[in-house]
CSV table of N, CA, C and O in Angstrom, one decimal:
chain,number,residue,atom,x,y,z
A,1,MET,N,3.5,-34.5,5.8
A,1,MET,CA,4.0,-33.2,5.6
A,1,MET,C,3.7,-32.6,4.2
A,1,MET,O,3.5,-31.4,4.1
A,2,ILE,N,3.5,-33.5,3.3
A,2,ILE,CA,3.2,-33.0,1.9
A,2,ILE,C,1.8,-32.4,1.9
A,2,ILE,O,1.6,-31.4,1.1
A,3,HIS,N,0.9,-32.9,2.7
A,3,HIS,CA,-0.5,-32.3,2.7
A,3,HIS,C,-0.4,-30.9,3.3
A,3,HIS,O,-1.2,-30.0,2.8
A,4,GLY,N,0.4,-30.7,4.3
A,4,GLY,CA,0.6,-29.3,4.8
A,4,GLY,C,1.2,-28.4,3.8
A,4,GLY,O,0.8,-27.2,3.7
A,5,HIS,N,2.1,-28.9,3.0
A,5,HIS,CA,2.7,-28.1,2.0
A,5,HIS,C,1.7,-27.7,0.9
A,5,HIS,O,1.6,-26.5,0.5
A,6,ILE,N,1.0,-28.7,0.5
A,6,ILE,CA,0.0,-28.4,-0.6
A,6,ILE,C,-1.1,-27.5,0.0
A,6,ILE,O,-1.5,-26.5,-0.7
A,7,THR,N,-1.5,-27.7,1.2
A,7,THR,CA,-2.6,-26.8,1.8
A,7,THR,C,-2.0,-25.4,1.9
A,7,THR,O,-2.8,-24.4,1.6
A,8,ALA,N,-0.8,-25.2,2.3
A,8,ALA,CA,-0.2,-23.9,2.4
A,8,ALA,C,-0.1,-23.2,1.1
A,8,ALA,O,-0.5,-22.0,1.0
A,9,TRP,N,0.3,-23.8,0.0
A,9,TRP,CA,0.4,-23.1,-1.2
A,9,TRP,C,-0.9,-22.9,-1.9
A,9,TRP,O,-1.1,-21.9,-2.6
A,10,LEU,N,-1.9,-23.8,-1.6
A,10,LEU,CA,-3.3,-23.5,-2.1
A,10,LEU,C,-3.9,-22.3,-1.4
A,10,LEU,O,-4.5,-21.5,-2.1
A,11,LEU,N,-3.7,-22.2,-0.1
A,11,LEU,CA,-4.2,-21.0,0.7
A,11,LEU,C,-3.5,-19.8,0.2
A,11,LEU,O,-4.1,-18.7,0.1
A,12,ALA,N,-2.2,-19.9,-0.1
A,12,ALA,CA,-1.4,-18.8,-0.6
A,12,ALA,C,-1.9,-18.3,-1.9
A,12,ALA,O,-2.0,-17.1,-2.2
A,13,LEU,N,-2.3,-19.2,-2.8
A,13,LEU,CA,-2.8,-18.9,-4.1
A,13,LEU,C,-4.2,-18.1,-4.0
A,13,LEU,O,-4.4,-17.1,-4.6
A,14,ILE,N,-5.0,-18.7,-3.1
A,14,ILE,CA,-6.3,-18.0,-2.8
A,14,ILE,C,-6.1,-16.6,-2.3
A,14,ILE,O,-6.8,-15.7,-2.7
A,15,LEU,N,-5.2,-16.5,-1.3
A,15,LEU,CA,-5.0,-15.2,-0.7
A,15,LEU,C,-4.4,-14.2,-1.6
A,15,LEU,O,-4.6,-13.0,-1.6
A,16,PHE,N,-3.5,-14.7,-2.5
A,16,PHE,CA,-2.9,-13.9,-3.6
A,16,PHE,C,-4.0,-13.3,-4.4
A,16,PHE,O,-4.0,-12.1,-4.7
A,17,VAL,N,-5.0,-14.1,-4.8
A,17,VAL,CA,-6.1,-13.6,-5.7
A,17,VAL,C,-7.0,-12.6,-4.9
A,17,VAL,O,-7.4,-11.6,-5.4
A,18,VAL,N,-7.2,-12.9,-3.6
A,18,VAL,CA,-8.0,-12.0,-2.7
A,18,VAL,C,-7.3,-10.7,-2.6
A,18,VAL,O,-7.9,-9.6,-2.7
A,19,ALA,N,-6.0,-10.7,-2.4
A,19,ALA,CA,-5.2,-9.4,-2.3
A,19,ALA,C,-5.3,-8.6,-3.6
A,19,ALA,O,-5.4,-7.4,-3.5
A,20,LEU,N,-5.2,-9.3,-4.7
A,20,LEU,CA,-5.3,-8.6,-6.0
A,20,LEU,C,-6.7,-7.9,-6.1
A,20,LEU,O,-6.8,-6.7,-6.5
A,21,PHE,N,-7.7,-8.6,-5.8
A,21,PHE,CA,-9.1,-8.0,-5.9
A,21,PHE,C,-9.3,-6.9,-4.9
A,21,PHE,O,-10.0,-5.9,-5.2
A,22,LEU,N,-8.7,-7.0,-3.7
A,22,LEU,CA,-8.8,-5.9,-2.7
A,22,LEU,C,-8.1,-4.7,-3.2
A,22,LEU,O,-8.6,-3.6,-3.1
A,23,HIS,N,-6.9,-4.9,-3.8
A,23,HIS,CA,-6.2,-3.7,-4.4
A,23,HIS,C,-7.0,-3.1,-5.5
A,23,HIS,O,-7.1,-1.9,-5.6
A,24,LYS,N,-7.6,-3.9,-6.4
A,24,LYS,CA,-8.4,-3.4,-7.5
A,24,LYS,C,-9.6,-2.7,-7.0
A,24,LYS,O,-10.1,-1.7,-7.6
A,25,GLY,N,-10.1,-3.1,-5.9
A,25,GLY,CA,-11.3,-2.5,-5.3
A,25,GLY,C,-11.0,-1.3,-4.5
A,25,GLY,O,-12.0,-0.7,-3.9
A,26,GLY,N,-9.8,-1.0,-4.3
A,26,GLY,CA,-9.4,0.2,-3.5
A,26,GLY,C,-9.4,0.0,-2.0
A,26,GLY,O,-9.3,1.0,-1.2
A,27,LYS,N,-9.4,-1.2,-1.5
A,27,LYS,CA,-9.4,-1.5,-0.1
A,27,LYS,C,-8.0,-1.8,0.3
A,27,LYS,O,-7.6,-2.9,0.5
A,28,GLU,N,-7.2,-0.7,0.5
A,28,GLU,CA,-5.8,-0.9,0.8
A,28,GLU,C,-5.5,-1.5,2.1
A,28,GLU,O,-4.6,-2.3,2.3
A,29,LYS,N,-6.3,-1.2,3.1
A,29,LYS,CA,-6.1,-1.7,4.5
A,29,LYS,C,-6.3,-3.2,4.5
A,29,LYS,O,-5.5,-4.0,5.0
A,30,GLY,N,-7.4,-3.7,3.8
A,30,GLY,CA,-7.7,-5.1,3.7
A,30,GLY,C,-6.6,-5.8,2.9
A,30,GLY,O,-6.2,-6.9,3.3
A,31,ALA,N,-6.1,-5.2,1.9
A,31,ALA,CA,-5.1,-5.8,1.1
A,31,ALA,C,-3.8,-6.0,1.9
A,31,ALA,O,-3.1,-7.0,1.7
A,32,LYS,N,-3.5,-5.0,2.7
A,32,LYS,CA,-2.3,-5.0,3.5
A,32,LYS,C,-2.4,-6.2,4.5
A,32,LYS,O,-1.4,-6.9,4.7
A,33,ILE,N,-3.5,-6.4,5.1
A,33,ILE,CA,-3.7,-7.4,6.1
A,33,ILE,C,-3.5,-8.8,5.4
A,33,ILE,O,-2.9,-9.7,5.9
A,34,VAL,N,-4.2,-8.9,4.2
A,34,VAL,CA,-4.1,-10.2,3.5
A,34,VAL,C,-2.6,-10.5,3.1
A,34,VAL,O,-2.2,-11.6,3.1
A,35,LYS,N,-1.9,-9.4,2.7
A,35,LYS,CA,-0.5,-9.6,2.3
A,35,LYS,C,0.3,-10.0,3.5
A,35,LYS,O,1.3,-10.8,3.3
A,36,MET,N,0.1,-9.6,4.7
A,36,MET,CA,0.8,-10.0,5.8
A,36,MET,C,0.5,-11.5,6.1
A,36,MET,O,1.5,-12.2,6.5
A,37,ILE,N,-0.7,-11.9,6.0
A,37,ILE,CA,-1.1,-13.3,6.2
A,37,ILE,C,-0.4,-14.1,5.2
A,37,ILE,O,0.1,-15.2,5.4
A,38,LEU,N,-0.4,-13.6,4.0
A,38,LEU,CA,0.3,-14.3,2.8
A,38,LEU,C,1.8,-14.5,3.1
A,38,LEU,O,2.3,-15.6,2.8
A,39,ARG,N,2.4,-13.5,3.7
A,39,ARG,CA,3.8,-13.7,4.0
A,39,ARG,C,4.1,-14.7,5.1
A,39,ARG,O,5.1,-15.4,5.0
A,40,VAL,N,3.2,-14.9,6.0
A,40,VAL,CA,3.3,-16.0,7.0
A,40,VAL,C,3.2,-17.3,6.3
A,40,VAL,O,3.9,-18.3,6.6
A,41,LEU,N,2.3,-17.4,5.3
A,41,LEU,CA,2.1,-18.6,4.5
A,41,LEU,C,3.4,-18.9,3.7
A,41,LEU,O,3.7,-20.1,3.5
A,42,TYR,N,4.1,-17.9,3.2
A,42,TYR,CA,5.3,-18.1,2.5
A,42,TYR,C,6.3,-18.8,3.4
A,42,TYR,O,7.0,-19.8,3.0
A,43,LEU,N,6.4,-18.4,4.7
A,43,LEU,CA,7.3,-19.1,5.6
A,43,LEU,C,6.9,-20.5,5.9
A,43,LEU,O,7.8,-21.4,5.9
A,44,ILE,N,5.6,-20.8,5.9
A,44,ILE,CA,5.1,-22.2,6.1
A,44,ILE,C,5.4,-23.0,4.9
A,44,ILE,O,5.9,-24.1,5.0
A,45,ILE,N,5.2,-22.4,3.7
A,45,ILE,CA,5.5,-23.1,2.5
A,45,ILE,C,7.0,-23.5,2.4
A,45,ILE,O,7.4,-24.6,2.1
A,46,ILE,N,7.9,-22.5,2.7
A,46,ILE,CA,9.3,-22.7,2.7
A,46,ILE,C,9.7,-23.8,3.7
A,46,ILE,O,10.5,-24.7,3.4
A,47,ALA,N,9.2,-23.7,4.9
A,47,ALA,CA,9.5,-24.6,6.0
A,47,ALA,C,9.1,-26.0,5.6
A,47,ALA,O,9.9,-27.0,5.8
A,48,THR,N,7.9,-26.2,5.1
A,48,THR,CA,7.4,-27.6,4.8
A,48,THR,C,8.2,-28.1,3.6
A,48,THR,O,8.5,-29.2,3.4
A,49,GLY,N,8.5,-27.2,2.6
A,49,GLY,CA,9.3,-27.5,1.5
A,49,GLY,C,10.7,-28.0,1.8
A,49,GLY,O,11.2,-29.0,1.3
A,50,VAL,N,11.3,-27.3,2.7
A,50,VAL,CA,12.6,-27.7,3.2
A,50,VAL,C,12.5,-29.1,4.0
A,50,VAL,O,13.4,-30.0,3.8
A,51,GLY,N,11.5,-29.2,4.8
A,51,GLY,CA,11.3,-30.5,5.4
A,51,GLY,C,11.1,-31.6,4.5
A,51,GLY,O,11.6,-32.7,4.7
A,52,LEU,N,10.3,-31.4,3.4
A,52,LEU,CA,10.1,-32.4,2.4
A,52,LEU,C,11.4,-32.7,1.7
A,52,LEU,O,11.7,-33.9,1.4
A,53,LEU,N,12.2,-31.7,1.4
A,53,LEU,CA,13.5,-31.9,0.7
A,53,LEU,C,14.4,-32.7,1.5
A,53,LEU,O,15.1,-33.6,0.9
A,54,PHE,N,14.5,-32.5,2.8
A,54,PHE,CA,15.4,-33.2,3.6
A,54,PHE,C,14.9,-34.6,4.0
A,54,PHE,O,15.7,-35.4,4.6
A,55,SER,N,13.6,-34.9,3.7
A,55,SER,CA,13.1,-36.2,4.0
A,55,SER,C,13.3,-37.2,2.9
A,55,SER,O,13.0,-38.4,3.0
A,56,VAL,N,13.8,-36.7,1.8
A,56,VAL,CA,14.1,-37.5,0.6
A,56,VAL,C,15.4,-38.3,0.8
A,56,VAL,O,16.4,-37.7,1.4
A,57,TYR,N,15.4,-39.5,0.5
A,57,TYR,CA,16.6,-40.4,0.7
A,57,TYR,C,17.7,-39.9,-0.1
A,57,TYR,O,18.8,-39.7,0.4
A,58,LYS,N,17.5,-39.6,-1.4
A,58,LYS,CA,18.6,-39.2,-2.3
A,58,LYS,C,18.1,-37.9,-3.0
A,58,LYS,O,17.2,-37.9,-3.8
A,59,ILE,N,18.7,-36.8,-2.7
A,59,ILE,CA,18.3,-35.5,-3.3
A,59,ILE,C,18.8,-35.4,-4.7
A,59,ILE,O,20.0,-35.4,-4.9
A,60,ASP,N,17.9,-35.4,-5.6
A,60,ASP,CA,18.3,-35.3,-7.0
A,60,ASP,C,18.2,-33.9,-7.5
A,60,ASP,O,17.7,-33.0,-6.8
A,61,VAL,N,18.8,-33.6,-8.6
A,61,VAL,CA,18.8,-32.2,-9.2
A,61,VAL,C,17.4,-31.8,-9.4
A,61,VAL,O,17.1,-30.6,-9.4
A,62,TRP,N,16.4,-32.7,-9.7
A,62,TRP,CA,15.0,-32.3,-10.0
A,62,TRP,C,14.4,-31.7,-8.7
A,62,TRP,O,13.6,-30.7,-8.8
A,63,TYR,N,14.7,-32.2,-7.5
A,63,TYR,CA,14.2,-31.6,-6.3
A,63,TYR,C,14.8,-30.2,-6.1
A,63,TYR,O,14.0,-29.3,-5.6
A,64,ILE,N,16.0,-30.0,-6.3
A,64,ILE,CA,16.6,-28.7,-6.2
A,64,ILE,C,16.0,-27.7,-7.2
A,64,ILE,O,15.6,-26.6,-6.8
A,65,LEU,N,15.7,-28.2,-8.4
A,65,LEU,CA,15.1,-27.3,-9.4
A,65,LEU,C,13.7,-27.0,-9.0
A,65,LEU,O,13.3,-25.8,-9.1
A,66,LYS,N,12.9,-27.9,-8.4
A,66,LYS,CA,11.6,-27.6,-7.9
A,66,LYS,C,11.6,-26.6,-6.8
A,66,LYS,O,10.8,-25.7,-6.7
A,67,ALA,N,12.6,-26.7,-5.9
A,67,ALA,CA,12.7,-25.8,-4.8
A,67,ALA,C,13.0,-24.4,-5.3
A,67,ALA,O,12.4,-23.4,-4.9
A,68,VAL,N,13.9,-24.3,-6.3
A,68,VAL,CA,14.2,-23.0,-6.9
A,68,VAL,C,13.0,-22.3,-7.6
A,68,VAL,O,12.7,-21.1,-7.5
A,69,VAL,N,12.3,-23.2,-8.4
A,69,VAL,CA,11.2,-22.7,-9.1
A,69,VAL,C,10.1,-22.3,-8.1
A,69,VAL,O,9.4,-21.3,-8.3
A,70,GLY,N,9.9,-23.0,-7.0
A,70,GLY,CA,9.0,-22.7,-6.0
A,70,GLY,C,9.3,-21.3,-5.3
A,70,GLY,O,8.4,-20.5,-5.1
A,71,LEU,N,10.6,-21.1,-5.1
A,71,LEU,CA,11.0,-19.7,-4.6
A,71,LEU,C,10.7,-18.6,-5.6
A,71,LEU,O,10.4,-17.5,-5.2
A,72,TRP,N,10.9,-19.0,-6.9
A,72,TRP,CA,10.6,-18.0,-7.9
A,72,TRP,C,9.1,-17.7,-7.9
A,72,TRP,O,8.8,-16.5,-8.1
A,73,VAL,N,8.2,-18.6,-7.7
A,73,VAL,CA,6.8,-18.4,-7.7
A,73,VAL,C,6.5,-17.4,-6.5
A,73,VAL,O,5.7,-16.5,-6.6
A,74,ILE,N,7.1,-17.7,-5.3
A,74,ILE,CA,6.9,-16.8,-4.2
A,74,ILE,C,7.4,-15.4,-4.4
A,74,ILE,O,6.7,-14.4,-4.1
A,75,GLY,N,8.5,-15.3,-5.1
A,75,GLY,CA,9.0,-14.0,-5.4
A,75,GLY,C,8.1,-13.3,-6.4
A,75,GLY,O,7.9,-12.0,-6.3
A,76,LEU,N,7.5,-14.0,-7.3
A,76,LEU,CA,6.6,-13.4,-8.3
A,76,LEU,C,5.3,-13.0,-7.6
A,76,LEU,O,4.7,-11.9,-8.0
A,77,PHE,N,4.8,-13.7,-6.6
A,77,PHE,CA,3.7,-13.3,-5.8
A,77,PHE,C,3.9,-11.9,-5.3
A,77,PHE,O,3.1,-11.0,-5.4
A,78,GLU,N,5.1,-11.7,-4.7
A,78,GLU,CA,5.4,-10.4,-4.1
A,78,GLU,C,5.6,-9.3,-5.1
A,78,GLU,O,5.2,-8.2,-4.9
A,79,MET,N,6.3,-9.6,-6.2
A,79,MET,CA,6.5,-8.6,-7.2
A,79,MET,C,5.2,-8.2,-7.9
A,79,MET,O,5.0,-7.0,-8.1
A,80,ILE,N,4.3,-9.1,-8.1
A,80,ILE,CA,3.0,-8.7,-8.7
A,80,ILE,C,2.2,-7.9,-7.8
A,80,ILE,O,1.7,-6.8,-8.2
A,81,LEU,N,2.2,-8.3,-6.5
A,81,LEU,CA,1.4,-7.5,-5.5
A,81,LEU,C,1.9,-6.1,-5.3
A,81,LEU,O,1.2,-5.1,-5.2
A,82,SER,N,3.3,-6.0,-5.3
A,82,SER,CA,3.8,-4.7,-5.0
A,82,SER,C,3.7,-3.8,-6.3
A,82,SER,O,3.4,-2.6,-6.1
A,83,ARG,N,3.7,-4.3,-7.5
A,83,ARG,CA,3.5,-3.5,-8.7
A,83,ARG,C,2.1,-3.1,-8.8
A,83,ARG,O,1.8,-2.0,-9.3
A,84,VAL,N,1.2,-4.0,-8.5
A,84,VAL,CA,-0.3,-3.7,-8.5
A,84,VAL,C,-0.5,-2.5,-7.5
A,84,VAL,O,-1.3,-1.6,-7.8
A,85,ALA,N,0.1,-2.6,-6.3
A,85,ALA,CA,-0.2,-1.6,-5.3
A,85,ALA,C,0.4,-0.2,-5.8
A,85,ALA,O,-0.2,0.8,-5.4
A,86,ASN,N,1.4,-0.2,-6.6
A,86,ASN,CA,2.0,1.0,-7.1
A,86,ASN,C,1.5,1.4,-8.5
A,86,ASN,O,2.1,2.3,-9.1
A,87,ASN,N,0.5,0.7,-9.0
A,87,ASN,CA,0.0,1.0,-10.3
A,87,ASN,C,1.0,1.0,-11.4
A,87,ASN,O,1.0,1.8,-12.3
A,88,ARG,N,1.8,-0.1,-11.4
A,88,ARG,CA,2.9,-0.3,-12.4
A,88,ARG,C,2.5,-1.5,-13.2
A,88,ARG,O,1.7,-2.3,-12.8
A,89,ARG,N,3.1,-1.6,-14.4
A,89,ARG,CA,2.8,-2.7,-15.3
A,89,ARG,C,3.3,-4.0,-14.7
A,89,ARG,O,4.3,-4.1,-14.1
A,90,THR,N,2.5,-5.1,-14.9
A,90,THR,CA,2.8,-6.4,-14.4
A,90,THR,C,2.8,-7.5,-15.5
A,90,THR,O,2.9,-8.6,-15.1
A,91,SER,N,2.7,-7.1,-16.7
A,91,SER,CA,2.5,-8.1,-17.8
A,91,SER,C,3.7,-9.1,-17.8
A,91,SER,O,3.5,-10.3,-18.0
A,92,VAL,N,4.9,-8.6,-17.7
A,92,VAL,CA,6.1,-9.5,-17.8
A,92,VAL,C,6.1,-10.5,-16.6
A,92,VAL,O,6.4,-11.6,-16.7
A,93,PHE,N,5.7,-10.0,-15.4
A,93,PHE,CA,5.6,-10.8,-14.2
A,93,PHE,C,4.5,-11.9,-14.3
A,93,PHE,O,4.7,-13.0,-13.8
A,94,TRP,N,3.4,-11.5,-14.9
A,94,TRP,CA,2.3,-12.5,-15.1
A,94,TRP,C,2.8,-13.6,-16.1
A,94,TRP,O,2.4,-14.8,-15.9
A,95,ILE,N,3.5,-13.3,-17.1
A,95,ILE,CA,4.0,-14.3,-18.0
A,95,ILE,C,5.0,-15.2,-17.3
A,95,ILE,O,4.9,-16.5,-17.4
A,96,GLN,N,5.9,-14.6,-16.5
A,96,GLN,CA,6.8,-15.4,-15.7
A,96,GLN,C,6.0,-16.3,-14.7
A,96,GLN,O,6.4,-17.5,-14.5
A,97,PHE,N,5.0,-15.7,-14.1
A,97,PHE,CA,4.2,-16.5,-13.1
A,97,PHE,C,3.5,-17.7,-13.7
A,97,PHE,O,3.6,-18.8,-13.2
A,98,VAL,N,2.9,-17.6,-14.9
A,98,VAL,CA,2.3,-18.7,-15.6
A,98,VAL,C,3.4,-19.8,-15.9
A,98,VAL,O,3.1,-21.0,-15.6
A,99,ILE,N,4.5,-19.4,-16.4
A,99,ILE,CA,5.5,-20.3,-16.7
A,99,ILE,C,6.0,-21.0,-15.5
A,99,ILE,O,6.2,-22.3,-15.4
A,100,ALA,N,6.3,-20.2,-14.4
A,100,ALA,CA,6.9,-20.8,-13.2
A,100,ALA,C,5.8,-21.7,-12.5
A,100,ALA,O,6.2,-22.8,-12.0
A,101,TRP,N,4.6,-21.3,-12.5
A,101,TRP,CA,3.5,-22.1,-11.9
A,101,TRP,C,3.3,-23.4,-12.6
A,101,TRP,O,3.2,-24.5,-12.0
A,102,LEU,N,3.3,-23.4,-13.9
A,102,LEU,CA,3.2,-24.7,-14.7
A,102,LEU,C,4.4,-25.6,-14.5
A,102,LEU,O,4.3,-26.8,-14.3
A,103,LEU,N,5.6,-25.0,-14.4
A,103,LEU,CA,6.8,-25.7,-14.2
A,103,LEU,C,6.8,-26.4,-12.8
A,103,LEU,O,7.2,-27.5,-12.7
A,104,VAL,N,6.4,-25.6,-11.8
A,104,VAL,CA,6.4,-26.2,-10.5
A,104,VAL,C,5.4,-27.3,-10.3
A,104,VAL,O,5.6,-28.3,-9.6
A,105,LEU,N,4.2,-27.1,-11.0
A,105,LEU,CA,3.2,-28.2,-10.9
A,105,LEU,C,3.7,-29.4,-11.7
A,105,LEU,O,3.5,-30.5,-11.2
A,106,TYR,N,4.4,-29.2,-12.8
A,106,TYR,CA,4.9,-30.3,-13.6
A,106,TYR,C,6.0,-31.1,-12.7
A,106,TYR,O,5.9,-32.3,-12.6
A,107,LEU,N,6.9,-30.3,-12.2
A,107,LEU,CA,7.9,-31.0,-11.4
A,107,LEU,C,7.3,-31.6,-10.1
A,107,LEU,O,7.8,-32.7,-9.7
A,108,GLY,N,6.3,-31.0,-9.5
A,108,GLY,CA,5.7,-31.6,-8.3
A,108,GLY,C,5.0,-32.9,-8.6
A,108,GLY,O,4.9,-33.8,-7.8
A,109,GLY,N,4.4,-33.0,-9.8
A,109,GLY,CA,3.8,-34.3,-10.2
A,109,GLY,C,4.7,-35.3,-10.7
A,109,GLY,O,4.5,-36.5,-10.7
A,110,ARG,N,5.9,-34.9,-11.2
A,110,ARG,CA,6.9,-35.8,-11.9
A,110,ARG,C,7.7,-36.5,-10.8
A,110,ARG,O,8.1,-37.6,-11.0
A,111,LEU,N,8.0,-35.8,-9.7
A,111,LEU,CA,9.0,-36.3,-8.7
A,111,LEU,C,8.3,-37.5,-8.0
A,111,LEU,O,7.1,-37.5,-7.8
A,112,PRO,N,9.2,-38.4,-7.6
A,112,PRO,CA,8.6,-39.6,-6.9
A,112,PRO,C,7.9,-39.3,-5.6
A,112,PRO,O,6.9,-39.9,-5.3
A,113,MET,N,8.3,-38.3,-4.8
A,113,MET,CA,7.6,-38.0,-3.6
A,113,MET,C,6.6,-36.9,-3.9
A,113,MET,O,6.8,-35.7,-3.8
A,114,SER,N,5.4,-37.3,-4.4
A,114,SER,CA,4.4,-36.4,-4.9
A,114,SER,C,3.1,-36.9,-4.4
A,114,SER,O,2.9,-38.1,-4.1
A,115,PHE,N,2.1,-36.1,-4.4
A,115,PHE,CA,0.7,-36.5,-4.1
A,115,PHE,C,0.1,-37.4,-5.2
A,115,PHE,O,-0.8,-38.1,-5.0
A,116,LEU,N,0.7,-37.4,-6.4
A,116,LEU,CA,0.3,-38.2,-7.5
A,116,LEU,C,0.9,-39.7,-7.4
A,116,LEU,O,0.4,-40.6,-8.0
A,117,HIS,N,1.9,-39.8,-6.6
A,117,HIS,CA,2.6,-41.1,-6.4
A,117,HIS,C,2.5,-41.5,-4.9
A,117,HIS,O,3.3,-41.2,-4.1
A,118,PRO,N,1.4,-42.2,-4.5
A,118,PRO,CA,1.2,-42.5,-3.1
A,118,PRO,C,2.2,-43.5,-2.6
A,118,PRO,O,2.8,-44.3,-3.3
């Protein structure tokens, strides 16, 4: 299940960048389609994340923190895309995104059930 989770968030990151480029290029219809696909990936990410969380023998506070930060990243995806679509400033959200992304990667590598700990 961890490979499905990693694949889903990797695809989400790629589609996030694609949606940003489509917005910057003025292709609103294409950006809207990519955003809808991205939202389906959010559901897959959340479902696999919940599955991974409940497959842990003992749920530690670090797992809960990673889940919350992961939801924060998904929220930032949406906030950045909506603000770019409305031509509003996104600098605060980009700073939060970098912090949250680094934190979720750190927690994902630190926890015992990780792709780094086979």
